[in-house]
PDB file of C-alpha atoms in Angstrom:
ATOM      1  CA  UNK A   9     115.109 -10.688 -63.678  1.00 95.00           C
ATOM      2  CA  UNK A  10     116.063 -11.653 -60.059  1.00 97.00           C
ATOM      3  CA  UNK A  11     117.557 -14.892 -59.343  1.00 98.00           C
ATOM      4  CA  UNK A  12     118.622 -16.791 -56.354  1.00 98.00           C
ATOM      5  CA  UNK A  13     121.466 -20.145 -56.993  1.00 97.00           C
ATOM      6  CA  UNK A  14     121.861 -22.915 -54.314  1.00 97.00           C
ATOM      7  CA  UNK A  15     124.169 -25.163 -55.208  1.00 95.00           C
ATOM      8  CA  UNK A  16     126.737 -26.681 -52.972  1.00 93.00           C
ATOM      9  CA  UNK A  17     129.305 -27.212 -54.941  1.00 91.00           C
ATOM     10  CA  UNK A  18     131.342 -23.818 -54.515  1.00 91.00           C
ATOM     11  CA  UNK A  19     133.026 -23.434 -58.013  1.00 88.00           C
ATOM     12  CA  UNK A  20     129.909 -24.114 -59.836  1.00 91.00           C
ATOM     13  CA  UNK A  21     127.757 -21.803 -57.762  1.00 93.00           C
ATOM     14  CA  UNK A  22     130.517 -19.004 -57.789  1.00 93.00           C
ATOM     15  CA  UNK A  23     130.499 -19.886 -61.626  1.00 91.00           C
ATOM     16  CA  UNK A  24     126.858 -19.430 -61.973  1.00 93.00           C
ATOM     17  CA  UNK A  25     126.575 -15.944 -60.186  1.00 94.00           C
ATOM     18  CA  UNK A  26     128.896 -14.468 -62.568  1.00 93.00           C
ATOM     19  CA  UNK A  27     127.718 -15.993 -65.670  1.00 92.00           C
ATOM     20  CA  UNK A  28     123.909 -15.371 -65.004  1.00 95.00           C
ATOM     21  CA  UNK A  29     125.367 -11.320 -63.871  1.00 95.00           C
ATOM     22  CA  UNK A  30     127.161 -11.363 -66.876  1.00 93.00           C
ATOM     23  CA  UNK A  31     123.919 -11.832 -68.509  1.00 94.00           C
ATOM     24  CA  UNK A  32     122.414  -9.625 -67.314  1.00 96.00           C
ATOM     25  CA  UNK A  33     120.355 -11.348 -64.228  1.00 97.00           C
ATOM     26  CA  UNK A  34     119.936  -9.933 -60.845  1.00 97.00           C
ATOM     27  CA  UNK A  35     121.007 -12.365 -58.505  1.00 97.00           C
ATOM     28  CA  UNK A  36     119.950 -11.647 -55.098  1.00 97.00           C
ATOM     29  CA  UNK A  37     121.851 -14.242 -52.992  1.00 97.00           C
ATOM     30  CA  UNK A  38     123.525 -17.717 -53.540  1.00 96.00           C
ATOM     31  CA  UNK A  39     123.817 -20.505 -50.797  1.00 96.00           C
ATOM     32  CA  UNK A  40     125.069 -24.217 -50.987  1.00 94.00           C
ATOM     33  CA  UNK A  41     122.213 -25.902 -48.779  1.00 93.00           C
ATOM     34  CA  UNK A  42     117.976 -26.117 -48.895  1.00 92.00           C
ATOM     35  CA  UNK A  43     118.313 -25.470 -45.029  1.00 90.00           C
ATOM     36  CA  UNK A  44     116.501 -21.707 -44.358  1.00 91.00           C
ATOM     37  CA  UNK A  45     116.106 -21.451 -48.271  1.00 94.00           C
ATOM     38  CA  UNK A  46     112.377 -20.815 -47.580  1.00 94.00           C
ATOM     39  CA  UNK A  47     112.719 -17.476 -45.888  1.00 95.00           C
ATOM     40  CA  UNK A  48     115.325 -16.214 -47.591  1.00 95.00           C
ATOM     41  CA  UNK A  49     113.141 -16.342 -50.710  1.00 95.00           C
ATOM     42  CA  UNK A  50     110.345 -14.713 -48.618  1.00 94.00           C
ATOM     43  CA  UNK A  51     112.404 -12.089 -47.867  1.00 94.00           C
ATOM     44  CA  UNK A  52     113.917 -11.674 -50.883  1.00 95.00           C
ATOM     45  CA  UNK A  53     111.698 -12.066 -53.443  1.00 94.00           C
ATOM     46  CA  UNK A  54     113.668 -13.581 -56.253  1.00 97.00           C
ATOM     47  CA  UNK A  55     111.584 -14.492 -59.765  1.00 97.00           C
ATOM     48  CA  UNK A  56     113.136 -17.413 -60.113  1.00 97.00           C
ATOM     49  CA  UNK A  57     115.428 -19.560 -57.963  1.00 97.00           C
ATOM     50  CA  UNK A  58     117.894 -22.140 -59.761  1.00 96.00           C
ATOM     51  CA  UNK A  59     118.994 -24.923 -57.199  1.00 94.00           C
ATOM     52  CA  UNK A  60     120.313 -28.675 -56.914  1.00 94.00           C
ATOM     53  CA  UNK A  61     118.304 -31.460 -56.677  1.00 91.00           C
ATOM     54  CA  UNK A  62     120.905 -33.424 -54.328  1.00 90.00           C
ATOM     55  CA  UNK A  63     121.849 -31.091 -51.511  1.00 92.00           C
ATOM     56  CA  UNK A  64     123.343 -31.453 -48.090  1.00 91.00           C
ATOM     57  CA  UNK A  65     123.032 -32.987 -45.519  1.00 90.00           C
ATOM     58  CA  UNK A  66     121.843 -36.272 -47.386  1.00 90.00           C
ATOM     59  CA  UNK A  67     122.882 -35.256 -51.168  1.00 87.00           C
ATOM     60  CA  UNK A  68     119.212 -36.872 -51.898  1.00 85.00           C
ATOM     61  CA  UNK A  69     116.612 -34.704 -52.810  1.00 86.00           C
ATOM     62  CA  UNK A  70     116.568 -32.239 -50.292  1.00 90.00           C
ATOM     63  CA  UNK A  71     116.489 -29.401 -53.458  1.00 91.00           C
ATOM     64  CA  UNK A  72     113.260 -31.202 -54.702  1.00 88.00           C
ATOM     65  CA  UNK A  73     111.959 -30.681 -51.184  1.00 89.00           C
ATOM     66  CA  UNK A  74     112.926 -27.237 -50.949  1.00 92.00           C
ATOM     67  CA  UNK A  75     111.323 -26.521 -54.184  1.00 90.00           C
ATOM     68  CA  UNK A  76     107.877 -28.073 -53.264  1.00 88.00           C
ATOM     69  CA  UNK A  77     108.244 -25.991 -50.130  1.00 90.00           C
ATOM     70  CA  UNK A  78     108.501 -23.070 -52.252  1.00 91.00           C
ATOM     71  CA  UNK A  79     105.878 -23.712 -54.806  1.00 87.00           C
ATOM     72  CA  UNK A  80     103.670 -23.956 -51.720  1.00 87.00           C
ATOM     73  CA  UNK A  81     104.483 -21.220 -50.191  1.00 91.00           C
ATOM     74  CA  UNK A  82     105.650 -18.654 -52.592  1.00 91.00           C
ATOM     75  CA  UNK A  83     103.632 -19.322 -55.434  1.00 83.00           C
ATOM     76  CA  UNK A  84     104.914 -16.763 -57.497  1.00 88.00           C
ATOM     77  CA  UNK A  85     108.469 -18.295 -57.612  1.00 95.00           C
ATOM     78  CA  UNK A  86     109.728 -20.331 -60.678  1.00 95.00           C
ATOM     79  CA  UNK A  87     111.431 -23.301 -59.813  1.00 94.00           C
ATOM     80  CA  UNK A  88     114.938 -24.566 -61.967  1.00 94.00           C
ATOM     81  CA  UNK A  89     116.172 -27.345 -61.111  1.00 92.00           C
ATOM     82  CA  UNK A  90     119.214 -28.826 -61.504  1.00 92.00           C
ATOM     83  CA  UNK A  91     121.029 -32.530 -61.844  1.00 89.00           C
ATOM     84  CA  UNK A  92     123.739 -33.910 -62.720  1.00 86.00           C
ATOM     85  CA  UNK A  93     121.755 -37.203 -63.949  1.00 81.00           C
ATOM     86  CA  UNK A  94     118.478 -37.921 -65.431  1.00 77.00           C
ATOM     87  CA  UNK A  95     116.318 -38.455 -62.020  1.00 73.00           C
ATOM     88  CA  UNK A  96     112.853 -38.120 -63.500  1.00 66.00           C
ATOM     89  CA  UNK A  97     110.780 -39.578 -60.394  1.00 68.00           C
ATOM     90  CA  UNK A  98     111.599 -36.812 -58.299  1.00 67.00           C
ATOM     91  CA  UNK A  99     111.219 -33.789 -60.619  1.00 65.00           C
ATOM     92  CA  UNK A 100     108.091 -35.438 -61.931  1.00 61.00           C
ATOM     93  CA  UNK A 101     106.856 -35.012 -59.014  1.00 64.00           C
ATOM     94  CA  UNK A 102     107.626 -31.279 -57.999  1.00 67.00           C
ATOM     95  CA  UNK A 103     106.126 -30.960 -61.772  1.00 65.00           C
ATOM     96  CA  UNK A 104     102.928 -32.476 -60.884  1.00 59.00           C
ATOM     97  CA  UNK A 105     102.058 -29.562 -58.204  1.00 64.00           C
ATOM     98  CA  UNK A 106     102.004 -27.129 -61.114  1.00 73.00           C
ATOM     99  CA  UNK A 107     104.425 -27.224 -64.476  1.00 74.00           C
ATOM    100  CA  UNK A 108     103.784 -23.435 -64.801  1.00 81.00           C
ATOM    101  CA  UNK A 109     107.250 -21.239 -63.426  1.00 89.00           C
ATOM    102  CA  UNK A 110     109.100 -24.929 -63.299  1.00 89.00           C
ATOM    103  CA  UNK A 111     112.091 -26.200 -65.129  1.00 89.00           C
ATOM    104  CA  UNK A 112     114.114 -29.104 -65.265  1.00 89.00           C
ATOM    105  CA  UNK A 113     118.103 -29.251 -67.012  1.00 89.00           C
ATOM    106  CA  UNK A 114     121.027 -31.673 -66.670  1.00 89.00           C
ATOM    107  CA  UNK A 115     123.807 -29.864 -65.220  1.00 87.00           C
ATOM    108  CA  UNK A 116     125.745 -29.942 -68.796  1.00 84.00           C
ATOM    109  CA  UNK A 117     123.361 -27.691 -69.982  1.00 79.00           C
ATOM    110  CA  UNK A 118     124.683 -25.249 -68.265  1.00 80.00           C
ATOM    111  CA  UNK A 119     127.858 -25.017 -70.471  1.00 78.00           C
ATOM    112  CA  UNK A 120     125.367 -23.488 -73.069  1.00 81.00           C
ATOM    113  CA  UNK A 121     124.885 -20.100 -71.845  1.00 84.00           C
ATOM    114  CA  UNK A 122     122.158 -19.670 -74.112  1.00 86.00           C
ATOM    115  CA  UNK A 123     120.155 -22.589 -73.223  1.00 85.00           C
ATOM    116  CA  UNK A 124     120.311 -21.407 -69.496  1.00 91.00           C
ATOM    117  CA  UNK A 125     119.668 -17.901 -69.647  1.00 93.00           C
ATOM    118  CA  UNK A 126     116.736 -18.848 -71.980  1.00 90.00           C
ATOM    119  CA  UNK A 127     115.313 -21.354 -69.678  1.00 91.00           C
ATOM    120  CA  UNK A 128     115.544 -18.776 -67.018  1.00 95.00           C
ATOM    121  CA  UNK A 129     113.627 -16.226 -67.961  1.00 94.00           C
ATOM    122  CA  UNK A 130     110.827 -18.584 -69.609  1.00 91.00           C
ATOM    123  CA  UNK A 131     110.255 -19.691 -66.175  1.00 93.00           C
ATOM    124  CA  UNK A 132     110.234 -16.630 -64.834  1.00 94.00           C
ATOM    125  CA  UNK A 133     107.663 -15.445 -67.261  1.00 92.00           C
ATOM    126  CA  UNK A 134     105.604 -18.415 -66.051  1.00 89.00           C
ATOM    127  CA  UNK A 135     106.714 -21.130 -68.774  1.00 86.00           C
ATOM    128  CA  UNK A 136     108.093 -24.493 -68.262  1.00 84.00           C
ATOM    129  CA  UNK A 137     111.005 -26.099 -69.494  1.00 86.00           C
ATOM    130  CA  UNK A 138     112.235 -30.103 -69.454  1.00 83.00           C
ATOM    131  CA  UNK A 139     115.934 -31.163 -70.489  1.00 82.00           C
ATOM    132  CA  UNK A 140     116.116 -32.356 -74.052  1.00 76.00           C
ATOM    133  CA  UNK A 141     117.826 -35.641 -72.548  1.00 76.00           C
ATOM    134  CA  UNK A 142     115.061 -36.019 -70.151  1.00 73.00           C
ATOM    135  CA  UNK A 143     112.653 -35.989 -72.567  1.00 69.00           C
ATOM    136  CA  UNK A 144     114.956 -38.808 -74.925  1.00 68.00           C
ATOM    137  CA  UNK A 145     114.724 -40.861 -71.813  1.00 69.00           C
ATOM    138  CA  UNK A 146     110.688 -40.722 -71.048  1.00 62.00           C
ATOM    139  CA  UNK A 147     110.586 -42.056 -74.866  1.00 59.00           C
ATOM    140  CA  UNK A 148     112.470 -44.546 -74.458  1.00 60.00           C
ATOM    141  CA  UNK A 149     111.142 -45.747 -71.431  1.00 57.00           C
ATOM    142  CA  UNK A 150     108.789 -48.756 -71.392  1.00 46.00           C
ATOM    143  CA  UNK A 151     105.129 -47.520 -71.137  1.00 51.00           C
ATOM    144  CA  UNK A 152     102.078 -49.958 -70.407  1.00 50.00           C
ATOM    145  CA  UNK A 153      99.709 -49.190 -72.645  1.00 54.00           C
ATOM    146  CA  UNK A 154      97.752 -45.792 -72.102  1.00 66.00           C
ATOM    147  CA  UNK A 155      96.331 -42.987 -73.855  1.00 70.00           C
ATOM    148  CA  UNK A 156      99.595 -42.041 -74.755  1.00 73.00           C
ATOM    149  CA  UNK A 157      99.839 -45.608 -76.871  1.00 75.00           C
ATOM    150  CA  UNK A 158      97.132 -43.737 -79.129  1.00 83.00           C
ATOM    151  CA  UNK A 159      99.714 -41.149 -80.327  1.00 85.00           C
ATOM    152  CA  UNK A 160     101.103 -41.417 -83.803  1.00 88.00           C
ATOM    153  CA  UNK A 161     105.006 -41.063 -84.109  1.00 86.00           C
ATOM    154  CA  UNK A 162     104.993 -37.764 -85.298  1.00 90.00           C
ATOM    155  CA  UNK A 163     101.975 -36.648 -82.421  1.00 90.00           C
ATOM    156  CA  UNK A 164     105.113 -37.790 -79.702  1.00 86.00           C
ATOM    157  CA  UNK A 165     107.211 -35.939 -81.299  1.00 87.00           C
ATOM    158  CA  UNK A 166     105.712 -32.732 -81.313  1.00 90.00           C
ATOM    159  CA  UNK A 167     104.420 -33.671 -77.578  1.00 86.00           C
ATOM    160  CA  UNK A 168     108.059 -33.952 -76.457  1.00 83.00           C
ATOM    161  CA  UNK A 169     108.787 -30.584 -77.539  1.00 85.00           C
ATOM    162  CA  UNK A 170     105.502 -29.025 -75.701  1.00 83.00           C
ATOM    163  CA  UNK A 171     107.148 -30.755 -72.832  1.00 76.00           C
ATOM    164  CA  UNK A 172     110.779 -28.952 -73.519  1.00 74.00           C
ATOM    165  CA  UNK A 173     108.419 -25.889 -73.296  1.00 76.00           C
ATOM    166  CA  UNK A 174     108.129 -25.381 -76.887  1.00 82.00           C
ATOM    167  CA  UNK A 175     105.696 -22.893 -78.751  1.00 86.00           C
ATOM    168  CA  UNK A 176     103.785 -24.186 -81.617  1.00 90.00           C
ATOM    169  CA  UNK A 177     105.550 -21.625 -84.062  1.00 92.00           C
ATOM    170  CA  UNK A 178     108.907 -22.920 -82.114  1.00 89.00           C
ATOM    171  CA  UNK A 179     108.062 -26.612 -82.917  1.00 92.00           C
ATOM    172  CA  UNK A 180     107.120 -25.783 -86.738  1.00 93.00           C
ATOM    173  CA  UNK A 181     110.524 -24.105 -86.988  1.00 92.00           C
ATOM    174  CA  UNK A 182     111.997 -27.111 -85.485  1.00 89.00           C
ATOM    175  CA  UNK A 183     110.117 -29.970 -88.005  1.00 92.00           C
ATOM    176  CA  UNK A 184     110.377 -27.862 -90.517  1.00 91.00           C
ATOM    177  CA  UNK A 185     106.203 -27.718 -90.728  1.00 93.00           C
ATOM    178  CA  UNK A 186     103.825 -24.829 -90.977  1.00 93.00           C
ATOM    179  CA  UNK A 187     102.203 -23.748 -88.184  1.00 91.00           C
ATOM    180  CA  UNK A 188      98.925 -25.098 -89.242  1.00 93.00           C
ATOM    181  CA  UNK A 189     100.142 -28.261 -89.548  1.00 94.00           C
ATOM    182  CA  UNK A 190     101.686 -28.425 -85.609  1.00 94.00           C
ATOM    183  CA  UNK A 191      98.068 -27.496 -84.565  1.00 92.00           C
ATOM    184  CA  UNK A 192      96.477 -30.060 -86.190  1.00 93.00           C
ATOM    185  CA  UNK A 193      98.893 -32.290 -84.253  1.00 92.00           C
ATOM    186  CA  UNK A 194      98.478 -30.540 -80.742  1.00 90.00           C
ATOM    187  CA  UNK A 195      94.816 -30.923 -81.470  1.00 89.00           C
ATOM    188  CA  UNK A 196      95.020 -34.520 -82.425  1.00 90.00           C
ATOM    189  CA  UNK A 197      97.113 -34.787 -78.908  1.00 88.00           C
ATOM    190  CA  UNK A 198      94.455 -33.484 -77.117  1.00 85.00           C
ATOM    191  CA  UNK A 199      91.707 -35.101 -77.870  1.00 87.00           C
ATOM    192  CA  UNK A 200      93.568 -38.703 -77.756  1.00 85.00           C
ATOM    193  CA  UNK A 201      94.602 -37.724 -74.129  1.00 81.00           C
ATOM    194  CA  UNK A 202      91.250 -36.849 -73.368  1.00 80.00           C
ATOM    195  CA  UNK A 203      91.707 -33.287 -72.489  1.00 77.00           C
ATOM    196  CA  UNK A 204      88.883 -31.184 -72.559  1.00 67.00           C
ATOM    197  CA  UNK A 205      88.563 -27.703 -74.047  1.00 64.00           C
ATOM    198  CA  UNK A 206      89.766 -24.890 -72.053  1.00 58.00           C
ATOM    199  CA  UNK A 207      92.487 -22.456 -72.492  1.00 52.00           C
ATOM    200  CA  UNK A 208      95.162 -23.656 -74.980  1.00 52.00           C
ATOM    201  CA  UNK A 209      98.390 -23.214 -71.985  1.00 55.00           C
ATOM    202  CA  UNK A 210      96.238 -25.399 -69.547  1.00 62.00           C
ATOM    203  CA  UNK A 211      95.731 -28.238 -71.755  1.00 70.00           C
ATOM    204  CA  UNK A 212      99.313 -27.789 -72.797  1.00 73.00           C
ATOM    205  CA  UNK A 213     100.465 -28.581 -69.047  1.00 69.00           C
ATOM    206  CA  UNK A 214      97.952 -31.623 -68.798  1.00 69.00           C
ATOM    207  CA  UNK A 215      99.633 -32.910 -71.827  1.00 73.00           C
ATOM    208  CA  UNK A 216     103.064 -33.158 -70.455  1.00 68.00           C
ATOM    209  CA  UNK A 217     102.028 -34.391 -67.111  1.00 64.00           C
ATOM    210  CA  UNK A 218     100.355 -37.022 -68.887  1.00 67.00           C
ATOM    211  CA  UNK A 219     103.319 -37.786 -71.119  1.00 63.00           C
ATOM    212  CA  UNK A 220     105.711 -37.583 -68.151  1.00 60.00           C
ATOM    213  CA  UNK A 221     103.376 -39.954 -65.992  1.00 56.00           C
ATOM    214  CA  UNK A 222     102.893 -42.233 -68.723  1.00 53.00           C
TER     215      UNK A 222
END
């Protein structure tokens, strides 16, 4: 899988190349700013590109611009980005456009190999993956009441791990459920959330963009 890093912090983007090499991954180029990101990704056609929400000149959110510039343009690309805090405005934003080929991880994830090479190629392969910690703080953010006020304990539960971009057999291994049992609960989530039928991975995005709206 090809990859492209832009992080500005040298170190950590030197550290990344090798690690995701070491992995295995292809990575076609590495910068440190979002400035002429967009054609080097046109012209090099990575399958995912892993970059820094807070970039120069600003250290704002010129990587969350960048990425929506990307999703726009170069549909094809997944989109990781990184942060070194929980900023879930921003990102649930970029989400918003499409959670298909995006991801979202706190920078100490990146200490876990695993967990980063994993996220990688899900996104590549079209997936979508939220931070754990992320995910901790959307619960335990105030909510107004919603649809997602109509969810049962255990229903947010297994909808936070759709939105870590969970399988259903994944969650059942994680509860400690059967199968059957998670897709009575996805079901259940559905139809709370008023999403109507149509392909199970659609409804699965609507979910989480509700639930990260909410």
């Amino acid at each position: 899988m090809r990859v492209i890093v832009v992080e500005d912090a040298v170190l950590l983007r030197e550290g990344l190349v090798r690690v995701l090499s070491e992995a295995g991954f292809t990575v076609l180029a590495s910068t440190g700013q979002a400035h002429g990101l967009l054609p080097l990704v046109r012209q090099q056609s990575p399958d995912v590109i892993v970059l820094d929400i807070r970039l120069p000149p600003t250290y704002t959110d010129e990587g969350v611009r960048a990425a929506v510039e990307i999703r726009r343009h170069c549909s094809g690309v997944g989109v990781l980005l990184l942060s070194q805090y929980v900023e879930t405005g921003s990102a649930v934003q970029v989400m918003a456009q499409d959670a298909r080929g995006f991801g979202y991880l706190l920078k100490e994830r990146i200490a876990a190999l695993g967990d980063l090479t994993e996220a990688i190629r899900r996104i590549g392969a079209g997936g979508s993956v939220i931070d754990p910690e992320v995910v901790a703080r959307l619960l335990r953010r105030h909510r107004a009441a919603g649809p997602m006020d109509t969810l049962t304990h255990r229903e947010r539960e297994v909808l936070a791990l759709i939105a870590e971009g969970r399988s259903n057999e994944a969650i059942a291994r994680r509860m400690t459920v059967s199968g059957k049992t998670v897709e009575t609960h996805v079901r259940n989530i559905f139809t709370k959330l008023g999403l109507e039928s149509s392909t199970t991975d659609h409804r699965r995005v609507l979910a989480v963009l509700t639930y990260l709206r909410a």
